PDB file of C-alpha atoms in Angstrom:
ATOM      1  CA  UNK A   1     -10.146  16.435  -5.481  1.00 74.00           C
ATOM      2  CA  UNK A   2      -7.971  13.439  -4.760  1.00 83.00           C
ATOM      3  CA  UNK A   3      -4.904  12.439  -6.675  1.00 91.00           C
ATOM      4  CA  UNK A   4      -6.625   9.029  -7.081  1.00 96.00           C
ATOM      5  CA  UNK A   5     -10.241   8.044  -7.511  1.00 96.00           C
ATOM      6  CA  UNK A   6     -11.892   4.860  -6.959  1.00 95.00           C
ATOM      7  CA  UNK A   7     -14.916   3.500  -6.597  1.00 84.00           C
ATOM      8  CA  UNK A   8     -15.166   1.986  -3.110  1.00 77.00           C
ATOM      9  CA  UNK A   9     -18.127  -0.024  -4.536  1.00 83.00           C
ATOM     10  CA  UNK A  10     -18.915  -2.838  -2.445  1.00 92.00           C
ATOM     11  CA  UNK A  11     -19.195  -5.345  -6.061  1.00 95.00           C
ATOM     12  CA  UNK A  12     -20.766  -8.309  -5.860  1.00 96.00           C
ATOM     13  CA  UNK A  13     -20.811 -11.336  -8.560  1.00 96.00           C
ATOM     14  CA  UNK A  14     -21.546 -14.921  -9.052  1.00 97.00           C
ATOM     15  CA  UNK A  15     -18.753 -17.010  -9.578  1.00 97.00           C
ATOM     16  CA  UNK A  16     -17.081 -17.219 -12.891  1.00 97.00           C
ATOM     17  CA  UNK A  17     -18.268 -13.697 -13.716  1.00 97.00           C
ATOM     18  CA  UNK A  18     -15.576 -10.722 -15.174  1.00 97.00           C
ATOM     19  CA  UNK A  19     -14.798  -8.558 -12.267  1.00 97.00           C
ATOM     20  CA  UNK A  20     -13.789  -5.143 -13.514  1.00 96.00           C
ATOM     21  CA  UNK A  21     -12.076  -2.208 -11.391  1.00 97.00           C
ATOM     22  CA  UNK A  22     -11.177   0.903 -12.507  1.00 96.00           C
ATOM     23  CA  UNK A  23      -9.065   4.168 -10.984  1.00 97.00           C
ATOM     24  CA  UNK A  24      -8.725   7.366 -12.336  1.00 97.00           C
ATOM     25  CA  UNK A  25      -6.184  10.223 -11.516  1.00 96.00           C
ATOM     26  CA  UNK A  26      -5.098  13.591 -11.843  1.00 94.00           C
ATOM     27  CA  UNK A  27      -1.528  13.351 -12.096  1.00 92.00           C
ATOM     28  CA  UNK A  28       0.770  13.489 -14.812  1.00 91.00           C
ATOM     29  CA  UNK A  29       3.953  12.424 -13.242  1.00 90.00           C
ATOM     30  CA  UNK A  30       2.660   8.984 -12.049  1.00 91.00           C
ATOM     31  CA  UNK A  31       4.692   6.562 -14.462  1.00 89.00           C
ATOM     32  CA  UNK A  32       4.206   3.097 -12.281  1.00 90.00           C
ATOM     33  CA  UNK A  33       0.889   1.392 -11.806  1.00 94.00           C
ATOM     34  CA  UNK A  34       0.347  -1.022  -9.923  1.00 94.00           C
ATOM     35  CA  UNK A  35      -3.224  -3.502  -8.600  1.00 97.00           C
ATOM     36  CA  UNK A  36      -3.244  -5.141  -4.591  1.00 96.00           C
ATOM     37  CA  UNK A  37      -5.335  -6.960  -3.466  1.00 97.00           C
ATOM     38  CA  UNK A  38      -6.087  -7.029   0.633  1.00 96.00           C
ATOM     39  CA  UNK A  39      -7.747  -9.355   2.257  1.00 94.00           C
ATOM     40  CA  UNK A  40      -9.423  -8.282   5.639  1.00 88.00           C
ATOM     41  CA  UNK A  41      -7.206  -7.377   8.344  1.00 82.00           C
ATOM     42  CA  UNK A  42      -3.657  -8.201   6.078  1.00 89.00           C
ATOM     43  CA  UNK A  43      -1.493  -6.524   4.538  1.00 93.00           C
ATOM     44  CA  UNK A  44      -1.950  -5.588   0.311  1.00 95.00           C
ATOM     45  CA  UNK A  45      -0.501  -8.036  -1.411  1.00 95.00           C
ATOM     46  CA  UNK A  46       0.851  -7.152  -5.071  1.00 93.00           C
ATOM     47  CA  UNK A  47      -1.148  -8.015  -7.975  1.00 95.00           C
ATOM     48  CA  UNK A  48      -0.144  -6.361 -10.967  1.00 93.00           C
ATOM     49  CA  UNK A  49       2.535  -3.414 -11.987  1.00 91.00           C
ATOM     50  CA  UNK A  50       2.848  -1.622 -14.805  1.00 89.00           C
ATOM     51  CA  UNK A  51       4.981   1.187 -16.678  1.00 84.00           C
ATOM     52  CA  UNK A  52       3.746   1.875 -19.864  1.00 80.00           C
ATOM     53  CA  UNK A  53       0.125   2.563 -21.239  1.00 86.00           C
ATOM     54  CA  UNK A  54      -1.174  -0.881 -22.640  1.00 89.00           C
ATOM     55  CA  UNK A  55      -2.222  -4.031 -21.579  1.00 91.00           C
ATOM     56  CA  UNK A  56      -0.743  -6.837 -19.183  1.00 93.00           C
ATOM     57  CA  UNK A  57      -1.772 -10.322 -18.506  1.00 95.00           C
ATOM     58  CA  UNK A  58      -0.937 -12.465 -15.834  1.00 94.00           C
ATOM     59  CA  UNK A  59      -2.930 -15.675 -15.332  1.00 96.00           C
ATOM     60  CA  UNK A  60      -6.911 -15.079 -14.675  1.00 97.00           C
ATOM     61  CA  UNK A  61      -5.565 -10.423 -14.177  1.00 97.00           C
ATOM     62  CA  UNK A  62      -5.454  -8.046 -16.852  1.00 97.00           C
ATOM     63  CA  UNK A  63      -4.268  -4.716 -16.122  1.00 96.00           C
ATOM     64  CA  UNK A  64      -5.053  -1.850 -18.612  1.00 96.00           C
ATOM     65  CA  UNK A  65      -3.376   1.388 -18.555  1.00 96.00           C
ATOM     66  CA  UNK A  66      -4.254   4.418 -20.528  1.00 95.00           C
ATOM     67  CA  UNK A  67      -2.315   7.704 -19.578  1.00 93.00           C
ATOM     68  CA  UNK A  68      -3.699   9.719 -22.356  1.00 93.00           C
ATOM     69  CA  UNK A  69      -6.944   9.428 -20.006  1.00 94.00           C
ATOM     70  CA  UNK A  70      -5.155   8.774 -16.447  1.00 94.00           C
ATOM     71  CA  UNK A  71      -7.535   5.462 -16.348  1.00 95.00           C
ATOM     72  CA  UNK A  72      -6.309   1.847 -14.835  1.00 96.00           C
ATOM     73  CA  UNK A  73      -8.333  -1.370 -15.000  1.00 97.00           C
ATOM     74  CA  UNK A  74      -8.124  -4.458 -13.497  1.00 97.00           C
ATOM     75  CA  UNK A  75     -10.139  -7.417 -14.984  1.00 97.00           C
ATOM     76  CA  UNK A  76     -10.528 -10.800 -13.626  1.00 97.00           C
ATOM     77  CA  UNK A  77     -11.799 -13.282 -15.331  1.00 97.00           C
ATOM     78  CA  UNK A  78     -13.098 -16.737 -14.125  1.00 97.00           C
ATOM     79  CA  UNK A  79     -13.947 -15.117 -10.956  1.00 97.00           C
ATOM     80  CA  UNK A  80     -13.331 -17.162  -7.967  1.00 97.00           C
ATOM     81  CA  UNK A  81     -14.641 -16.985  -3.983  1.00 97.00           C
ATOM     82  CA  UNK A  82     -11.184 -16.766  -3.070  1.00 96.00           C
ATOM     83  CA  UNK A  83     -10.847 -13.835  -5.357  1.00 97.00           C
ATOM     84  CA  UNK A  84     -13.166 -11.948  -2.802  1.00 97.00           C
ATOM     85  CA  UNK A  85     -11.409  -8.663  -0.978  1.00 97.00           C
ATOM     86  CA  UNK A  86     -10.338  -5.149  -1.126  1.00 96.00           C
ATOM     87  CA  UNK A  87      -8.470  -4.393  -4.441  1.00 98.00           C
ATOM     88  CA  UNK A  88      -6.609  -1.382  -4.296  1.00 97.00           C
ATOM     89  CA  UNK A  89      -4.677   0.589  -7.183  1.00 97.00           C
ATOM     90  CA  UNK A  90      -1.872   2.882  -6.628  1.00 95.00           C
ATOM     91  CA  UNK A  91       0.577   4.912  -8.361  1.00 93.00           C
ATOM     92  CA  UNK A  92       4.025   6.714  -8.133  1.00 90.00           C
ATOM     93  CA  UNK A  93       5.857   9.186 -10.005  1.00 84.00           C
ATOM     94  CA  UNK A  94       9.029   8.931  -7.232  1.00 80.00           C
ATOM     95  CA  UNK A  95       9.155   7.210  -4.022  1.00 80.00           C
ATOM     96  CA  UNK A  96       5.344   6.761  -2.428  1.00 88.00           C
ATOM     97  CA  UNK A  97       2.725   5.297  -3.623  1.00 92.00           C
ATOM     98  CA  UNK A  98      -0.606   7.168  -3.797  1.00 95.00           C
ATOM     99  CA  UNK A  99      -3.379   4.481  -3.320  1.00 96.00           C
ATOM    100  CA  UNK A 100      -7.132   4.876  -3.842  1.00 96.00           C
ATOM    101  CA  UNK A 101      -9.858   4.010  -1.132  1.00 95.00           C
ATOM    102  CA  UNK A 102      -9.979   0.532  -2.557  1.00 96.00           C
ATOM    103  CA  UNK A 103     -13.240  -1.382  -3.821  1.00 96.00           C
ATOM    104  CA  UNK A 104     -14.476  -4.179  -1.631  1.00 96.00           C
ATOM    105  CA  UNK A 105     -15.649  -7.134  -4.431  1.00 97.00           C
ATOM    106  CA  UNK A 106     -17.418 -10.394  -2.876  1.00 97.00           C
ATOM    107  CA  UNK A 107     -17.465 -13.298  -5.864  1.00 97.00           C
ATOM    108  CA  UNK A 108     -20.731 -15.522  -4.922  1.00 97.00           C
ATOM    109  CA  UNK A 109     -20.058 -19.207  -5.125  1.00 94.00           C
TER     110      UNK A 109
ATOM    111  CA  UNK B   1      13.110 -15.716   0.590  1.00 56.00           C
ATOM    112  CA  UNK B   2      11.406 -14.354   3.639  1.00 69.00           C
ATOM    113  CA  UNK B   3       9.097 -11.676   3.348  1.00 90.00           C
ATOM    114  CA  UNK B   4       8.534  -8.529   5.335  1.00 94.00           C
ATOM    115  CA  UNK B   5       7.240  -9.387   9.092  1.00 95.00           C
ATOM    116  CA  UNK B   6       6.298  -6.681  11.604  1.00 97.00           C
ATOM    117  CA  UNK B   7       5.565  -6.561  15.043  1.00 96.00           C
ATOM    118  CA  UNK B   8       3.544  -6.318  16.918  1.00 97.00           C
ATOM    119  CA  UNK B   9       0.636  -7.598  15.591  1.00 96.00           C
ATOM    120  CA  UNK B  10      -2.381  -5.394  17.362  1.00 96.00           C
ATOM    121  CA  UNK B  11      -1.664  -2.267  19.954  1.00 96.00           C
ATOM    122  CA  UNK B  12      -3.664  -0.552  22.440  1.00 98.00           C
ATOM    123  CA  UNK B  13      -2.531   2.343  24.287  1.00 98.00           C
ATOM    124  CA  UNK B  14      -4.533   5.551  25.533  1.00 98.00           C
ATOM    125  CA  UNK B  15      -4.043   9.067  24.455  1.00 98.00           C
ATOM    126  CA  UNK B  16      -0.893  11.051  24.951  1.00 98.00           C
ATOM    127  CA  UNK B  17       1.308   8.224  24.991  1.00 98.00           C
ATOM    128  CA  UNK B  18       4.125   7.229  22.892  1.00 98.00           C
ATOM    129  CA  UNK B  19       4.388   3.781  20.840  1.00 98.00           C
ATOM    130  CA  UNK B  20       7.416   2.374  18.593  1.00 98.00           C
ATOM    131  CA  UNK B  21       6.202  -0.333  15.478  1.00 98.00           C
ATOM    132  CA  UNK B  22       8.765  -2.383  14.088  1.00 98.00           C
ATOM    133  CA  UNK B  23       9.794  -3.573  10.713  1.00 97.00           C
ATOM    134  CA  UNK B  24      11.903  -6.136   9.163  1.00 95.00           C
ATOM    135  CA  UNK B  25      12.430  -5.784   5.654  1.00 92.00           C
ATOM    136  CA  UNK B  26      12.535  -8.712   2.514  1.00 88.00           C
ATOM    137  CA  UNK B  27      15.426 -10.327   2.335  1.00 85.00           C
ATOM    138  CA  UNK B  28      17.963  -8.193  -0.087  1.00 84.00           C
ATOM    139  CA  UNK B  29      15.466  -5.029   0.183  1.00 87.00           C
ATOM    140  CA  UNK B  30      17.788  -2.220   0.839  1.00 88.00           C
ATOM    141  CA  UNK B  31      14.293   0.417   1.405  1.00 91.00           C
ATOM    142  CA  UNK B  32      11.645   0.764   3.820  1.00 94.00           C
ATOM    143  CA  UNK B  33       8.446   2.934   3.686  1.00 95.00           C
ATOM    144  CA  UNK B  34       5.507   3.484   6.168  1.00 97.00           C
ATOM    145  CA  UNK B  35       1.801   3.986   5.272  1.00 97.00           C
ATOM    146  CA  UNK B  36      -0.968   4.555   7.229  1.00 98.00           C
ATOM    147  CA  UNK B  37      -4.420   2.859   6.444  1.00 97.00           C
ATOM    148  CA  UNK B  38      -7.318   3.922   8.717  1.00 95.00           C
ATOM    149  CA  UNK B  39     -10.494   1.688   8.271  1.00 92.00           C
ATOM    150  CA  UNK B  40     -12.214   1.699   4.870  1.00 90.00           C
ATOM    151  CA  UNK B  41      -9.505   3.537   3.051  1.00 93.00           C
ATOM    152  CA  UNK B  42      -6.420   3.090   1.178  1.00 95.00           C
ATOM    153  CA  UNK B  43      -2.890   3.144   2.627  1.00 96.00           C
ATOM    154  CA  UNK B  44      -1.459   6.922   3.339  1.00 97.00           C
ATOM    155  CA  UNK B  45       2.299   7.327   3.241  1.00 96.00           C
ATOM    156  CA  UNK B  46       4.249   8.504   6.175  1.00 97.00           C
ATOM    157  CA  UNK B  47       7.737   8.230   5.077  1.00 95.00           C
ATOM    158  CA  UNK B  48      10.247   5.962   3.340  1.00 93.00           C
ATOM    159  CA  UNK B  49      13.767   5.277   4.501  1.00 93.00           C
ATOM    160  CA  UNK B  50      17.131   4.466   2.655  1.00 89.00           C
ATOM    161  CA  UNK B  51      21.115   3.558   3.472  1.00 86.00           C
ATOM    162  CA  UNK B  52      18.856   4.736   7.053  1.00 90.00           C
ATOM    163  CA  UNK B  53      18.028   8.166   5.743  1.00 91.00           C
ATOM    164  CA  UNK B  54      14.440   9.559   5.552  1.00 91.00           C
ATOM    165  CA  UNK B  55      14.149   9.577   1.714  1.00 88.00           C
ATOM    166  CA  UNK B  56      10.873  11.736   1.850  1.00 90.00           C
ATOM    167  CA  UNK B  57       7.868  12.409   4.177  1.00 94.00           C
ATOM    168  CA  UNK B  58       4.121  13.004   3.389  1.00 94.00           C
ATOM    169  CA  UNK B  59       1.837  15.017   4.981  1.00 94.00           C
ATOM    170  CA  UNK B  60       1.916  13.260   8.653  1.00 97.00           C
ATOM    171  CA  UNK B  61       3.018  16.069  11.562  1.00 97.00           C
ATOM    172  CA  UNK B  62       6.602  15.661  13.108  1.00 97.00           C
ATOM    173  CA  UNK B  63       5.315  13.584  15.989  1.00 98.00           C
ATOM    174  CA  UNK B  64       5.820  11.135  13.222  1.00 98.00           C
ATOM    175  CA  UNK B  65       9.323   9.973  13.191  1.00 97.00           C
ATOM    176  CA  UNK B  66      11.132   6.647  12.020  1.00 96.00           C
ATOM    177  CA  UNK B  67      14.926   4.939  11.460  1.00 96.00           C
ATOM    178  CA  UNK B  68      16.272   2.555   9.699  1.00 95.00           C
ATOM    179  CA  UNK B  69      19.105   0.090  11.088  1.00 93.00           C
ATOM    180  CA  UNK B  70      22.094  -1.306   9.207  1.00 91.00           C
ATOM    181  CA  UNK B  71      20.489  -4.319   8.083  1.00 88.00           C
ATOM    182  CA  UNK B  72      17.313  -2.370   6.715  1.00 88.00           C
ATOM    183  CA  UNK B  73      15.005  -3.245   9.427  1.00 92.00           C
ATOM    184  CA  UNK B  74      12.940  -0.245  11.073  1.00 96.00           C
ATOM    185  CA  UNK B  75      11.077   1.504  13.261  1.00 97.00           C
ATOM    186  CA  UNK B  76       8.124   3.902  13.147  1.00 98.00           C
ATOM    187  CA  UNK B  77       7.651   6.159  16.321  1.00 98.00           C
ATOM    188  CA  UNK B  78       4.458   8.018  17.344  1.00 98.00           C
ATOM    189  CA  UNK B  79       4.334  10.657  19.748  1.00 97.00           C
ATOM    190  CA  UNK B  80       1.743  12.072  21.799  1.00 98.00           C
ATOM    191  CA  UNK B  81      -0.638   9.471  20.433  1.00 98.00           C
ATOM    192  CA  UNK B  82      -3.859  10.920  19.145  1.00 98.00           C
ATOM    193  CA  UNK B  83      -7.914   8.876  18.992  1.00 97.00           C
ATOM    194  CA  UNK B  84      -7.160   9.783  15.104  1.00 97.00           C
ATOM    195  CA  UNK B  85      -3.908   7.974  15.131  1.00 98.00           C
ATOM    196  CA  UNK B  86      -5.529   4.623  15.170  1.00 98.00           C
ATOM    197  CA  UNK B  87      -5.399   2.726  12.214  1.00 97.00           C
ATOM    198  CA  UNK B  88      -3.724  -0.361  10.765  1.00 97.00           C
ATOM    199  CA  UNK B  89       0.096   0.908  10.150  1.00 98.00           C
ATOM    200  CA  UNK B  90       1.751  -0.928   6.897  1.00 98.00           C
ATOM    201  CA  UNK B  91       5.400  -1.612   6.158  1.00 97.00           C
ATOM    202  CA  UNK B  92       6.675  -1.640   2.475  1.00 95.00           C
ATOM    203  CA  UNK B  93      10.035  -3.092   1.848  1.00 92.00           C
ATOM    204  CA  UNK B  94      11.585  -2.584  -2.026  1.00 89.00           C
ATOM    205  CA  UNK B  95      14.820  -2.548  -3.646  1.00 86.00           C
ATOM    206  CA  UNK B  96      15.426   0.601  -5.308  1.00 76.00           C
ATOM    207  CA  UNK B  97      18.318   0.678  -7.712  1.00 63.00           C
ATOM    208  CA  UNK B  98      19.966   2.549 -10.343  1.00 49.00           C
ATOM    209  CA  UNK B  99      16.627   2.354 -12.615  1.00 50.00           C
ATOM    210  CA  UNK B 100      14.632   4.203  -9.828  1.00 52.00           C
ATOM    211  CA  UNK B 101      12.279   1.652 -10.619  1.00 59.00           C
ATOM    212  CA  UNK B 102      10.388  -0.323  -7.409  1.00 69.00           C
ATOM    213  CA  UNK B 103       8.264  -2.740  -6.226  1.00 84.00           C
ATOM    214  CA  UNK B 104       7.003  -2.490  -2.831  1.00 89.00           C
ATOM    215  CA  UNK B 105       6.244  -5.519  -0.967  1.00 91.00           C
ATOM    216  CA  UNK B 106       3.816  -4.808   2.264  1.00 95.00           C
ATOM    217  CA  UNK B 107       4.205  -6.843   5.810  1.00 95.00           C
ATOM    218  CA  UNK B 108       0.683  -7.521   7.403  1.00 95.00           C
ATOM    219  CA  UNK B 109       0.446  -4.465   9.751  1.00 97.00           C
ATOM    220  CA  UNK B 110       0.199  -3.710  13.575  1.00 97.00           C
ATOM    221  CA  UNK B 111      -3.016  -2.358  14.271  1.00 97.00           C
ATOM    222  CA  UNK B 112      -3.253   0.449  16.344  1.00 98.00           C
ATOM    223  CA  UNK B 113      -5.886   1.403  18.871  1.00 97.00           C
ATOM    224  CA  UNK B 114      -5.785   4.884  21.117  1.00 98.00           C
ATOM    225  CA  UNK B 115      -8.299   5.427  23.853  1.00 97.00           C
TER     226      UNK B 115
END
């Protein structure tokens, strides 16, 4: 089993739609959570980070964090065609960050 | 503020050589750390650096090796280069301080290609 699980998808929606991404893990030490988003052939670029279970806006992003479960979400909202790329979570308890496999979401204009 | 740059961009060298990415961190970043992203997955850490001491390793062989320089730059060195070595290689740059607490900020990658 991997420390962290996500759905690679691909996810496609018409824009304005609510994108929503989701990770799981196994974990317990993870205390820092934290959404990129990669565009093809870049480097991630962060998103979101988080360090307590709850809810965080920013703009158009909400990131959700429940450790009871070990579940992250990332909503979007207002979807846009340059919202369109690989959004990966990842996690650390220490030094590294443990990333999942990334989902691939394509927001039709 | 200038962000983390890395050269070079794209690679291509054959099987059993040896190659050496480089890494310049964000400005008033005092850490460095290497993942490894092959195609259609998420990023796999190598190692981190800090004050230009290997602050931990994953689970990449020792043919894997890095430094970091005074002013936090780096360098990632692969040896004996293997077909499953090529990938898209990511450097993080972060500030890690008393807290323990960091954000890591990722340069765009050299892209690696062994024949």
């Amino acid at each position: 089993q991997k420390e962290v699980e996500q759905d690679p998808g691909p996810l496609s929606v018409p824009e304005g739609a609510i994108v929503s991404l989701n990770c799981t893990y196994s974990n317990s030490a993870f205390q820092y959570f934290m959404w990129y988003r990669q565009y093809s052939r870049k480097g991630p670029e962060l998103l979101m980070y988080t360090y307590s279970s709850g809810n965080k806006e920013d703009g158009r992003f909400t990131a959700q964090v429940d450790k009871s479960s070990k579940y992250i979400s990332l909503f979007i909202r207002d979807s846009q065609p340059s919202d369109s790329a690989t959004y990966l979570c990842a996690m650390s308890g220490d030094y590294k960050l443990s990333f999942g496999a990334g989902t691939t979401v394509t927001v039709r204009a | 503020e200038t962000g983390v740059t890395q050269s070079p961009t794209h690679l291509i060298k054959t099987r059993g050589q040896q190659v050496t990415l480089r890494c310049s961190s964000q400005s008033g970043h005092n850490t460095v750390s290497w993942y490894q992203q092959a195609l259609g997955q998420g990023p796999q850490f190598i190692f981190q650096y800090y004050r230009e001491e290997e602050n931990g390793r994953g689970n990449f062989p020792p043919r894997f090796s890095g430094l970091q320089f005074p002013n936090y730059s780096s360098e990632l060195n692969v040896n004996a280069l293997e077909l499953d070595d090529s990938a898209l290689y990511l450097c993080a740059s972060s500030l890690v301080g008393l807290a323990g607490r960091d954000e890591q900020f990722f340069g765009p990658g050299t892209r690696l290609t062994v024949l």
